[in-house]
XYZ file of C-alpha atoms in Angstrom:
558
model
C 0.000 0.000 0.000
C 1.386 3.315 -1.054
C 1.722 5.749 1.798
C -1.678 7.874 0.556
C -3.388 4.708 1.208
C -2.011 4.575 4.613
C -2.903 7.602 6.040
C -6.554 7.314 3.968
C -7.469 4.268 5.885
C -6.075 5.128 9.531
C -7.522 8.636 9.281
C -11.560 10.093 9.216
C -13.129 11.772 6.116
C -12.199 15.738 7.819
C -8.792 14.719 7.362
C -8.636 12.496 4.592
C -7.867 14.565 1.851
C -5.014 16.962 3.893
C -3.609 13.887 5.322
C -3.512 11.843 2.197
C -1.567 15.041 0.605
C 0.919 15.361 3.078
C 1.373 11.651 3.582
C 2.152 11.502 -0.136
C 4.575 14.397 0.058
C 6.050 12.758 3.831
C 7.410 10.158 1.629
C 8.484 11.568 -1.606
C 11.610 9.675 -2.734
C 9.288 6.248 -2.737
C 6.707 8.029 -4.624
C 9.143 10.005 -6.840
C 10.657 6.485 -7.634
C 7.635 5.030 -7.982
C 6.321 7.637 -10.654
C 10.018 7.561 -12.590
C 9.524 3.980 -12.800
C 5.964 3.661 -14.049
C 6.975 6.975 -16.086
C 9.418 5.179 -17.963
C 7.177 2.135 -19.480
C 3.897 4.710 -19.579
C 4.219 8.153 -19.183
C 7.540 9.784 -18.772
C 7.069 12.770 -20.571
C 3.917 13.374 -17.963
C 5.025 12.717 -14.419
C 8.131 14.725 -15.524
C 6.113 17.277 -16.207
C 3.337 17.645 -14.164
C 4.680 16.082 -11.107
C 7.270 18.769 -11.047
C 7.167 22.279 -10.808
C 6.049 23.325 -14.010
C 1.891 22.942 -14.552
C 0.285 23.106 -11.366
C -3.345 22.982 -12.495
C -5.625 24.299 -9.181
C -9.006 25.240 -8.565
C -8.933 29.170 -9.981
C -6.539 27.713 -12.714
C -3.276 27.108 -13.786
C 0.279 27.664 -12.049
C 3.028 27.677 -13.879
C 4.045 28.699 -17.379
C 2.424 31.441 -19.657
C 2.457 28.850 -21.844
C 1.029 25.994 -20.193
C -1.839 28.003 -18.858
C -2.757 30.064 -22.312
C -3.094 26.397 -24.332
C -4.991 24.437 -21.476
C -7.177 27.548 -21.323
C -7.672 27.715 -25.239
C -8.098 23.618 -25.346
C -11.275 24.456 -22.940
C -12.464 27.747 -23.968
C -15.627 26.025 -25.981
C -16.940 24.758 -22.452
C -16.924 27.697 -20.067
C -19.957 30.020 -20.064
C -19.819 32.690 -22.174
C -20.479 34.948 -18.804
C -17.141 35.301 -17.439
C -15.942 36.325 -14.324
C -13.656 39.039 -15.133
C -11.898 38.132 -11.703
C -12.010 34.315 -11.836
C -11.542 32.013 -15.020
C -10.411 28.712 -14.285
C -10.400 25.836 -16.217
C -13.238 23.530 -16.119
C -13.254 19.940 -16.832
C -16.605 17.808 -17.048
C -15.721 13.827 -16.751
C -18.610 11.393 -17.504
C -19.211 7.558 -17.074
C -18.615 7.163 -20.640
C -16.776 9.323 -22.916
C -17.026 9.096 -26.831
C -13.770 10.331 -28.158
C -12.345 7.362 -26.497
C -15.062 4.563 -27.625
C -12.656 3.909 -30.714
C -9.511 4.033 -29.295
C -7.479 0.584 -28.879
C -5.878 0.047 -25.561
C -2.679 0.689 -26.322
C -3.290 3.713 -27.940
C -4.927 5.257 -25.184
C -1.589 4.427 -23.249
C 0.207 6.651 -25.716
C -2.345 9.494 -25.406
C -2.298 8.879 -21.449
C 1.741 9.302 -21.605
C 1.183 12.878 -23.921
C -1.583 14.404 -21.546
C -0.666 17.894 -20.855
C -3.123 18.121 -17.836
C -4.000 15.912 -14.932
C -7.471 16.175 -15.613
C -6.964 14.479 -19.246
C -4.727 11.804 -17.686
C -8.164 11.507 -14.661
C -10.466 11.231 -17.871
C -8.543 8.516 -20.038
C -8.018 6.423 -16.401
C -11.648 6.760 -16.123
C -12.402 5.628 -19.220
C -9.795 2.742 -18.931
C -11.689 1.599 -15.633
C -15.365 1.513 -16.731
C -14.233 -0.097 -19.855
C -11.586 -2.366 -18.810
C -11.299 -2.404 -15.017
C -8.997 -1.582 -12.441
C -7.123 -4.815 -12.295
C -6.615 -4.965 -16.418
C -2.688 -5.092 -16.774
C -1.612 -2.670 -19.068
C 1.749 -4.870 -20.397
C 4.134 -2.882 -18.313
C 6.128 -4.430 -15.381
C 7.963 -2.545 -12.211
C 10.466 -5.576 -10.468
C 9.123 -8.220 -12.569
C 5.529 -7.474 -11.168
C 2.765 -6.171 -13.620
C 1.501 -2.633 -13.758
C -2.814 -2.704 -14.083
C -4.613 0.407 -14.355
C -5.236 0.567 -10.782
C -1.322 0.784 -9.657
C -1.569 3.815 -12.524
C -4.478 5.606 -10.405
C -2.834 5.218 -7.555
C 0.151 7.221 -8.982
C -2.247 9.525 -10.584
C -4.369 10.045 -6.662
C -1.220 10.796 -5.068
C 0.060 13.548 -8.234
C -3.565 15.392 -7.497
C -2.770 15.293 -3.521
C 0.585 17.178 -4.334
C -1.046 19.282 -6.659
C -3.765 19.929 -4.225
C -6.072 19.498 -7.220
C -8.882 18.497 -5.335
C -11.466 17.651 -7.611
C -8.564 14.717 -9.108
C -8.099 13.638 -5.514
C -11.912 13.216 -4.961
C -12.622 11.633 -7.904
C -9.354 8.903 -8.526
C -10.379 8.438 -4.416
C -13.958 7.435 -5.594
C -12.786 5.066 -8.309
C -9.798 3.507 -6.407
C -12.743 2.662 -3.734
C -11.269 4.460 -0.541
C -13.777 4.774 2.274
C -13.702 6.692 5.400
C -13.270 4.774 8.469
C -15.561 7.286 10.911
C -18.431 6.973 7.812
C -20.293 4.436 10.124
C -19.539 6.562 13.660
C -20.869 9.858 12.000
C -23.639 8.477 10.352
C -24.786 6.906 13.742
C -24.131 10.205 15.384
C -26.893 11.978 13.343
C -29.203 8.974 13.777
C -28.944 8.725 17.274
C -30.275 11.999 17.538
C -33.212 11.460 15.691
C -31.598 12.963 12.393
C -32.692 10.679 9.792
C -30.062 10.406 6.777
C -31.090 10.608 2.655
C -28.329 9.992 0.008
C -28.594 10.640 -3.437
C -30.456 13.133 -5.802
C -33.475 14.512 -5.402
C -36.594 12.984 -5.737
C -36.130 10.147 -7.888
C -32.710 8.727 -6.679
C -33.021 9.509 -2.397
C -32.150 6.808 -0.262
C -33.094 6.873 3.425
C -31.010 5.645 6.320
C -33.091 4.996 9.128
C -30.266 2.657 11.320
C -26.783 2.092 12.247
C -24.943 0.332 8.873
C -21.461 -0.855 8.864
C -18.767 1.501 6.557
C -18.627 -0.970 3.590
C -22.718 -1.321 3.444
C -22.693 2.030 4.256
C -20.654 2.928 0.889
C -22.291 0.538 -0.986
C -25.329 2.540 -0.585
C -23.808 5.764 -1.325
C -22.276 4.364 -4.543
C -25.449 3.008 -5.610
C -27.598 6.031 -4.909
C -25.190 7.905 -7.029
C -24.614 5.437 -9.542
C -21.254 6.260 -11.720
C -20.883 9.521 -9.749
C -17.911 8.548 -8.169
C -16.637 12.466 -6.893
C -20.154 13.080 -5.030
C -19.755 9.916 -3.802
C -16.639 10.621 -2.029
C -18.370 14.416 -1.450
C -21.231 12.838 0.135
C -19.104 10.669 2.740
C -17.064 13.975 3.314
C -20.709 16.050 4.064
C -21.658 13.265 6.111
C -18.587 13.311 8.715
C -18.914 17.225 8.581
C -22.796 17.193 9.500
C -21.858 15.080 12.332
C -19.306 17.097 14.017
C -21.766 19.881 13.456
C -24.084 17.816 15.433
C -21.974 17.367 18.201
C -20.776 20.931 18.929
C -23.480 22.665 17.524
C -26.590 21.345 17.548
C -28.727 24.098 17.559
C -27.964 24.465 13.851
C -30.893 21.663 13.369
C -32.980 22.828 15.250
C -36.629 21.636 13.890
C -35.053 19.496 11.326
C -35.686 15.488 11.010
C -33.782 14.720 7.939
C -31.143 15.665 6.203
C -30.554 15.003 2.661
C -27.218 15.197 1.765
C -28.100 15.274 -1.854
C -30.446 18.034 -1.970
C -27.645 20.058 0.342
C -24.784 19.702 -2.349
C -27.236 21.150 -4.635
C -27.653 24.109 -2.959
C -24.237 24.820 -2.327
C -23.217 24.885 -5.950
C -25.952 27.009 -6.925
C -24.823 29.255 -3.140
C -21.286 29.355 -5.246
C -22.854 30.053 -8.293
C -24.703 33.417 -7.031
C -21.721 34.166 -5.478
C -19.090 34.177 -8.035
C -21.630 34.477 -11.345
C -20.931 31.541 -13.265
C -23.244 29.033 -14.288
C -24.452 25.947 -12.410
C -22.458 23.453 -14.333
C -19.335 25.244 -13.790
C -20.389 25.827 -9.744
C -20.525 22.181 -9.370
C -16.761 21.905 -10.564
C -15.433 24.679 -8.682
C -17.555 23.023 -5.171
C -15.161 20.080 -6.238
C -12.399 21.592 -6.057
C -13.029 23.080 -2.856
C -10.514 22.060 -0.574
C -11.558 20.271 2.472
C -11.459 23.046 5.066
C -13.288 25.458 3.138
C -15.948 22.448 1.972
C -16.644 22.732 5.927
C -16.698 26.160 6.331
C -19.051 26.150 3.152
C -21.444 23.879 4.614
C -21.363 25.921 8.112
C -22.397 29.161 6.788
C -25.233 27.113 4.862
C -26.616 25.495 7.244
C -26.531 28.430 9.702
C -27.833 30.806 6.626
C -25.093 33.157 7.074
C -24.141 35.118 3.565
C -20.615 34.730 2.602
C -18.237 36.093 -0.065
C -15.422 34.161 -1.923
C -12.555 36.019 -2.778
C -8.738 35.844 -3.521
C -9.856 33.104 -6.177
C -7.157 33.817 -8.828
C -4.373 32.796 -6.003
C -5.343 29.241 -6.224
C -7.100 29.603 -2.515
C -10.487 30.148 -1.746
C -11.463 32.547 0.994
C -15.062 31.868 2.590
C -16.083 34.519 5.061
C -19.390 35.304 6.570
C -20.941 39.069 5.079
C -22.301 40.715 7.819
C -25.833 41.964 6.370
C -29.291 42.395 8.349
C -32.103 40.282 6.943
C -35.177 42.443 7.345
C -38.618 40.825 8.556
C -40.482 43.355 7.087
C -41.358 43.853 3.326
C -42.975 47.269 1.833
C -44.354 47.876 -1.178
C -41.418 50.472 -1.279
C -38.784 47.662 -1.637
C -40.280 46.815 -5.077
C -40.358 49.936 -5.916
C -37.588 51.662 -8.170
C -36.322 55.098 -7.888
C -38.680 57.070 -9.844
C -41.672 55.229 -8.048
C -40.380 56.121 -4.840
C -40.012 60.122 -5.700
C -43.240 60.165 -6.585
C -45.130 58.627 -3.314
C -42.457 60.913 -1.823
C -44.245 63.991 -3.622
C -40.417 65.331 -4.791
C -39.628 65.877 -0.974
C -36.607 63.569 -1.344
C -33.158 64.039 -1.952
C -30.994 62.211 -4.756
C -28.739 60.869 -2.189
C -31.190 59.805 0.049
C -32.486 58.226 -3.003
C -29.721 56.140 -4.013
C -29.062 55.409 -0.795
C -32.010 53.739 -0.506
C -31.685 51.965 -3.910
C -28.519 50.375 -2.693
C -29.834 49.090 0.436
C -32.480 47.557 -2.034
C -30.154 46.116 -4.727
C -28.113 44.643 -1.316
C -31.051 42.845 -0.093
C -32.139 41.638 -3.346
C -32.691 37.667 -3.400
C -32.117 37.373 0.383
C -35.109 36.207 0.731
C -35.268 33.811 -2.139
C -32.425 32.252 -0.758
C -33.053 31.887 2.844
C -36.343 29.833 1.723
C -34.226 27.940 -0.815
C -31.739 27.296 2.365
C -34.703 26.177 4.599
C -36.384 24.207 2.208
C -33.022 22.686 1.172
C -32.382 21.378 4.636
C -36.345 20.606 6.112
C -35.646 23.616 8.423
C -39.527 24.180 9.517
C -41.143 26.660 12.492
C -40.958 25.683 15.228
C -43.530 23.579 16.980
C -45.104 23.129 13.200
C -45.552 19.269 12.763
C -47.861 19.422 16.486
C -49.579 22.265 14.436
C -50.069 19.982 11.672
C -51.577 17.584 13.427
C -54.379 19.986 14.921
C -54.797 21.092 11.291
C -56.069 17.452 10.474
C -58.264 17.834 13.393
C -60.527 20.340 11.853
C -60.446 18.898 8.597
C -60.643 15.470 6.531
C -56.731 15.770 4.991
C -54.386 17.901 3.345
C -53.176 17.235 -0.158
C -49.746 18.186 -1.496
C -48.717 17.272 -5.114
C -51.298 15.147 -5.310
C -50.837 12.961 -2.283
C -53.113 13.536 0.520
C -52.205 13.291 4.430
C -55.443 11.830 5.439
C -56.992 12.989 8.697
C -57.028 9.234 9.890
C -53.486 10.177 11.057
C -54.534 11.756 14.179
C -55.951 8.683 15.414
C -52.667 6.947 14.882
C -50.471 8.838 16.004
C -49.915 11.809 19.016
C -49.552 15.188 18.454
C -45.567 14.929 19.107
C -45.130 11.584 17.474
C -42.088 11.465 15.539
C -43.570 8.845 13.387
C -46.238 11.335 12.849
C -43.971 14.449 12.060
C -42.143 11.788 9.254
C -45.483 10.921 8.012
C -45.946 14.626 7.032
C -42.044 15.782 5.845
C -42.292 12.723 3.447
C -45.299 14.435 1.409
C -43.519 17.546 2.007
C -40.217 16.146 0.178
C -42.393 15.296 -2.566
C -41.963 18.964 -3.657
C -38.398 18.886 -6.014
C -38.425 23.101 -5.619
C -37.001 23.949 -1.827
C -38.028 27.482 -1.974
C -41.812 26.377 -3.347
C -41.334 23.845 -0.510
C -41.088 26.456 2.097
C -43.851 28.658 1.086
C -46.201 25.552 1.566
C -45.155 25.107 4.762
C -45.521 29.185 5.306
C -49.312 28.776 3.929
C -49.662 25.705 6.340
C -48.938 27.784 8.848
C -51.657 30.014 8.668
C -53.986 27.433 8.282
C -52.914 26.186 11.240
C -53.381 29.576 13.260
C -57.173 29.372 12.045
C -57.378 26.344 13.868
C -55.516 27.371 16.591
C -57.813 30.699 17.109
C -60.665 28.829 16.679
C -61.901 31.423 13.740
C -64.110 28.868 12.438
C -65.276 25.409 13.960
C -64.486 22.879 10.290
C -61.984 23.979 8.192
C -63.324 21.721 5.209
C -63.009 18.707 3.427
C -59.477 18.473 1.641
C -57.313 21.569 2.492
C -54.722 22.064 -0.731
C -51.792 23.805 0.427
C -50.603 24.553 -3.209
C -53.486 26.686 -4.268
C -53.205 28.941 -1.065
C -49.732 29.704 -2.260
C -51.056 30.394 -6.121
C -54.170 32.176 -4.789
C -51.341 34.459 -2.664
C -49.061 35.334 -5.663
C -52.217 35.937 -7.933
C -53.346 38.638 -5.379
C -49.228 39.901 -4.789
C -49.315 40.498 -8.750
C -52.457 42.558 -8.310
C -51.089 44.468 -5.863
C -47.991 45.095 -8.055
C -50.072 46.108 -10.810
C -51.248 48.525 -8.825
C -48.417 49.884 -7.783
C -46.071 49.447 -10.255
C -43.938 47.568 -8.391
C -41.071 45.207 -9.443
C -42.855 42.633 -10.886
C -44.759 44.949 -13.468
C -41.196 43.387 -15.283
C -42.148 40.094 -15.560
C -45.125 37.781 -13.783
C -47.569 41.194 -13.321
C -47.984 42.349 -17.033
C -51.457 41.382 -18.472
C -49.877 38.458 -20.571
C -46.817 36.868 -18.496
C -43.563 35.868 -19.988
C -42.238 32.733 -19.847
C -39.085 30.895 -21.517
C -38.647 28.315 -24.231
C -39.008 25.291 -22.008
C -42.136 27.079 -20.642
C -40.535 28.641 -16.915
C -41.276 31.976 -15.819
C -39.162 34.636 -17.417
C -37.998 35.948 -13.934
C -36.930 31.944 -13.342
C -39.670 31.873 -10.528
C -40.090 28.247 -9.161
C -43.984 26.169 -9.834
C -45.462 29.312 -11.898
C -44.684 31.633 -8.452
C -42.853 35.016 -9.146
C -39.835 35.409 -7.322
C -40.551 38.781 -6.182
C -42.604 36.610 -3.921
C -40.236 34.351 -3.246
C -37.854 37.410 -2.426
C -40.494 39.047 0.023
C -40.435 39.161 3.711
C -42.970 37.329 5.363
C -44.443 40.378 7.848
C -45.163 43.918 6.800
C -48.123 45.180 4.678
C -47.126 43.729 1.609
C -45.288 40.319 3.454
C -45.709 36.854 2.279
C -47.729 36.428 5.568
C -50.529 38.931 4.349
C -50.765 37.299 1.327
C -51.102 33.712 2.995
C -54.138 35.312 5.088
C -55.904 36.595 2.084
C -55.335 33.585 0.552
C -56.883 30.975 2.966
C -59.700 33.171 3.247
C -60.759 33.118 -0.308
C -59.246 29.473 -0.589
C -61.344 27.645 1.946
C -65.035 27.796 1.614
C -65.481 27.671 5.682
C -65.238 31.615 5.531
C -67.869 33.493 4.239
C -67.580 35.529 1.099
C -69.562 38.183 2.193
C -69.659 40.627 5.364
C -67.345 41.157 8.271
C -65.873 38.293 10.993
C -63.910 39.201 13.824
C -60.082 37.884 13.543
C -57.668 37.234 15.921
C -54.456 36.836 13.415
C -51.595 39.001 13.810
């Protein structure tokens, strides 16, 4: 075993990427030999290369020569977005299951090409190819002391190249496909289950695997690998999240708070589209760059998502990320003079205001722009609900014969079942909940179920109905939102609140609003006048045919 493999197996997942790169650098002449050797009969002209100090391909790019760097970026050029990031342009490198270009390629040939590969990441993609098609134990007619080289011992070599190059996205990937686990997988798995943290794996909502008890580390990776299928990187990612999560859960465990399951799946989602808000690029090239995150700033990543703090990324063109928290105020409160823009607001202000004051106050708007949006998105991401809101649920039920979401119905024969503060019960209703594939849609059902469940709380009416649809209390809400912005010519006069709405060629919303909702909605507050909250109210009152239509009834709702 080579001394990467060491470390990797006597180590847990936090440390398995550092250690595994300074294990591999600990014993350089071995490795050094190694490489010369299998360099010789393979790929010289490589591991002289890019083992030394010359290309040094990282996450924000390329280190090394002019050269190097201005042919890798022109070989790759076709696949970036054509939005650049004036201050960050690395080189991105998709590898798939099956590539292609290499489908008629004999064996040996793709030995040659492996041994003329100018980057790591085209050496990664021909070894990939070489192990789906051929396996890792196919011997590739080289021998080091009389004993065969196979494909594996050459992604071995490769792994421990991408832990001195610190190219992480390599590391995770060969690390996948070589079959390393984490030791602590089992231990931090049972951590969150022990605390009544149920586990999913896998993507969202097709491909989700639950974890409901203890497993053993090799069952436990079998199911990871499976829910992923030839994913091999968010494979490894996904055992990496997991041991994070559970030293979360140990020091900090108010940060789930009101949460029963986590799915891991559905979380590295949202932090590649977190990165791509927050550097501009486009979600395929966000899921790359969360690759090549290095492990201490994958954990500060997942910290400031699942404690909602904002965060900027910076220094990116020195090869380093830098993750640090943005200190901004989330206001509760949304006014119709958010939406508004700056000619709007000088005329409800009858000319009285100043310019500065003016663009003062535009800034302030443009700064909280899609905070909102993406603290639901957050929530709904991670099952974060109000507190106390599954026992609220469950009087819900009481006052009416079920609730339907997406076409499944929580039937009121629950209640009978099941207590108020039942975790089988609370499960019963997050699984219909998960059902939803939008988070931030997700989270403004629950907001409308929580109004219902303050009219049965206050006792405003006796029987809330037959079947209660959460779904059209959120539509009614945005249909009388747009009205409202109609009326005032608010921000959505742009898009969802003109008298025919826009909508793109695969038939979305133009302003990319999630389930036909605008996401000036999403992006509202839930109190004030014009909150998400008012809206719910109005729209469980013309929603739910307990309420009269006419006249006046006393309400207790604040």
């Amino acid at each position: 075993a080579s001394a990467a493999d060491t470390i990797t197996s006597a180590t847990g997942p936090p440390l398995l990427l550092v250690e595994a790169a300074l294990a591999a650098g600990g014993d350089s002449n071995r490795s050094n030999n190694t490489r010369e050797t299998i360099g010789r009969e393979v790929g010289a002209g490589v591991t002289a290369d890019v083992g030394g100090v010359g290309v040094m391909l990282q996450v924000s790019g390329a280190q090394g020569s002019s050269t190097h760097r201005a042919a890798i970026s022109q070989q790759h050029s076709r696949a970036q977005s054509p939005e650049k990031d004036d201050l960050w342009e690395p080189v991105v490198r998709q590898r798939t299951a099956s590539d292609c270009q290499y489908d008629n390629v004999e064996f040996n040939d793709l030995l040659l090409q492996f041994r003329e590969a100018d980057t790591l990441e085209e050496q990664g993609d021909i070894l990939h190819y070489l192990v789906v098609t051929f396996g890792l134990h196919h011997a590739t007619g080289s021998f080091i002391e009389g004993e065969p080289v196979t494909v594996k011992d050459l992604l071995k070599d490769l792994y421990e190249r991408s832990c001195h190059q610190k190219n992480w996205a390599l590391v995770r990937h060969t690390a996948g496909m070589l079959g390393k686990r984490v030791e602590d997988l089992a231990k931090a798995v049972t951590d969150l289950l022990v605390r009544q943290k149920q586990v999913t794996v896998g993507v969202p909502p097709h491909a989700e695997v639950t974890i409901t008890r203890p497993l053993p580390t090799p069952e436990l990776r079998a199911l990871i690998n499976k829910a992923y299928g030839s994913d091999e990187s968010t494979a490894m990612l996904t055992q990496e999240l997991l041991v994070y999560l559970a030293m979360f859960i140990r020091t900090e465990p108010e940060l789930f708070q009101e949460m029963l399951r986590l799915r891991v799946g559905l979380i590295i989602q949202v932090m590649a589209l977190e990165l791509a808000r927050t550097i501009l690029c486009s979600k395929e090239q966000a899921s790359e760059h969360l690759l090549n995150l290095s492990p201490f700033q994958m954990k500060n990543l997942l910290h400031h998502i699942m404690a909602g703090k904002e965060f900027n990324i910076g220094s990116a063109r020195s090869g380093t990320y830098f993750i640090s928290s943005k200190s901004t105020k989330l206001s509760r409160k949304s006014t119709m003079g958010s939406f508004l823009g700056n000619s709007s607001m000088r005329a409800a202000a009858g000319g009285s205001c100043k310019e500065d004051v003016l663009e003062g106050d535009s800034d302030l708007a443009k700064d909280r722009a899609g905070q909102w949006l993406r603290r639901r998105r957050l929530d709904g991401a991670l099952n974060r609900v109000p507190k106390g809101f599954y026992m609220n649920m469950w009087n819900v039920l009481n006052r009416c014969r079920g609730i339907i979401i997406e076409g499944k119905v929580i039937p009121q024969s629950l209640t009978q079942e099941m207590t108020a503060g039942e975790l089988k019960f609370a499960l019963e209703v997050e699984t219909v909940l998960n059902i939803i594939p939008q988070p931030e849609y997700r989270q403004l059902v629950v907001e409308a179920l929580m109004v219902v469940s303050l009219v049965a709380e206050q006792q405003v009416v006796d029987w809330l109905g037959d079947l209660i649809s959460a779904q059209e209390i959120v539509h009614v809400a945005n249909t009388i939102f747009l009205q409202d912005q109609r009326q005032q010519d608010g921000d959505a006069v742009v898009c969802c609140a003109r008298d025919k709405r826009e909508s793109t060629p695969t038939g979305g919303l133009a302003c990319e609003g999630a389930a036909y909702v605008c996401s000036h909605f999403y992006d509202s507050a839930p109190s004030g006048s014009f909150g998400t909250m008012s809206y719910m109210v109005r729209a469980v009152v013309c929603s739910l045919p307990c309420f009269p239509q006419d006249g006046d009834m006393d309400c207790t709702i604040s």
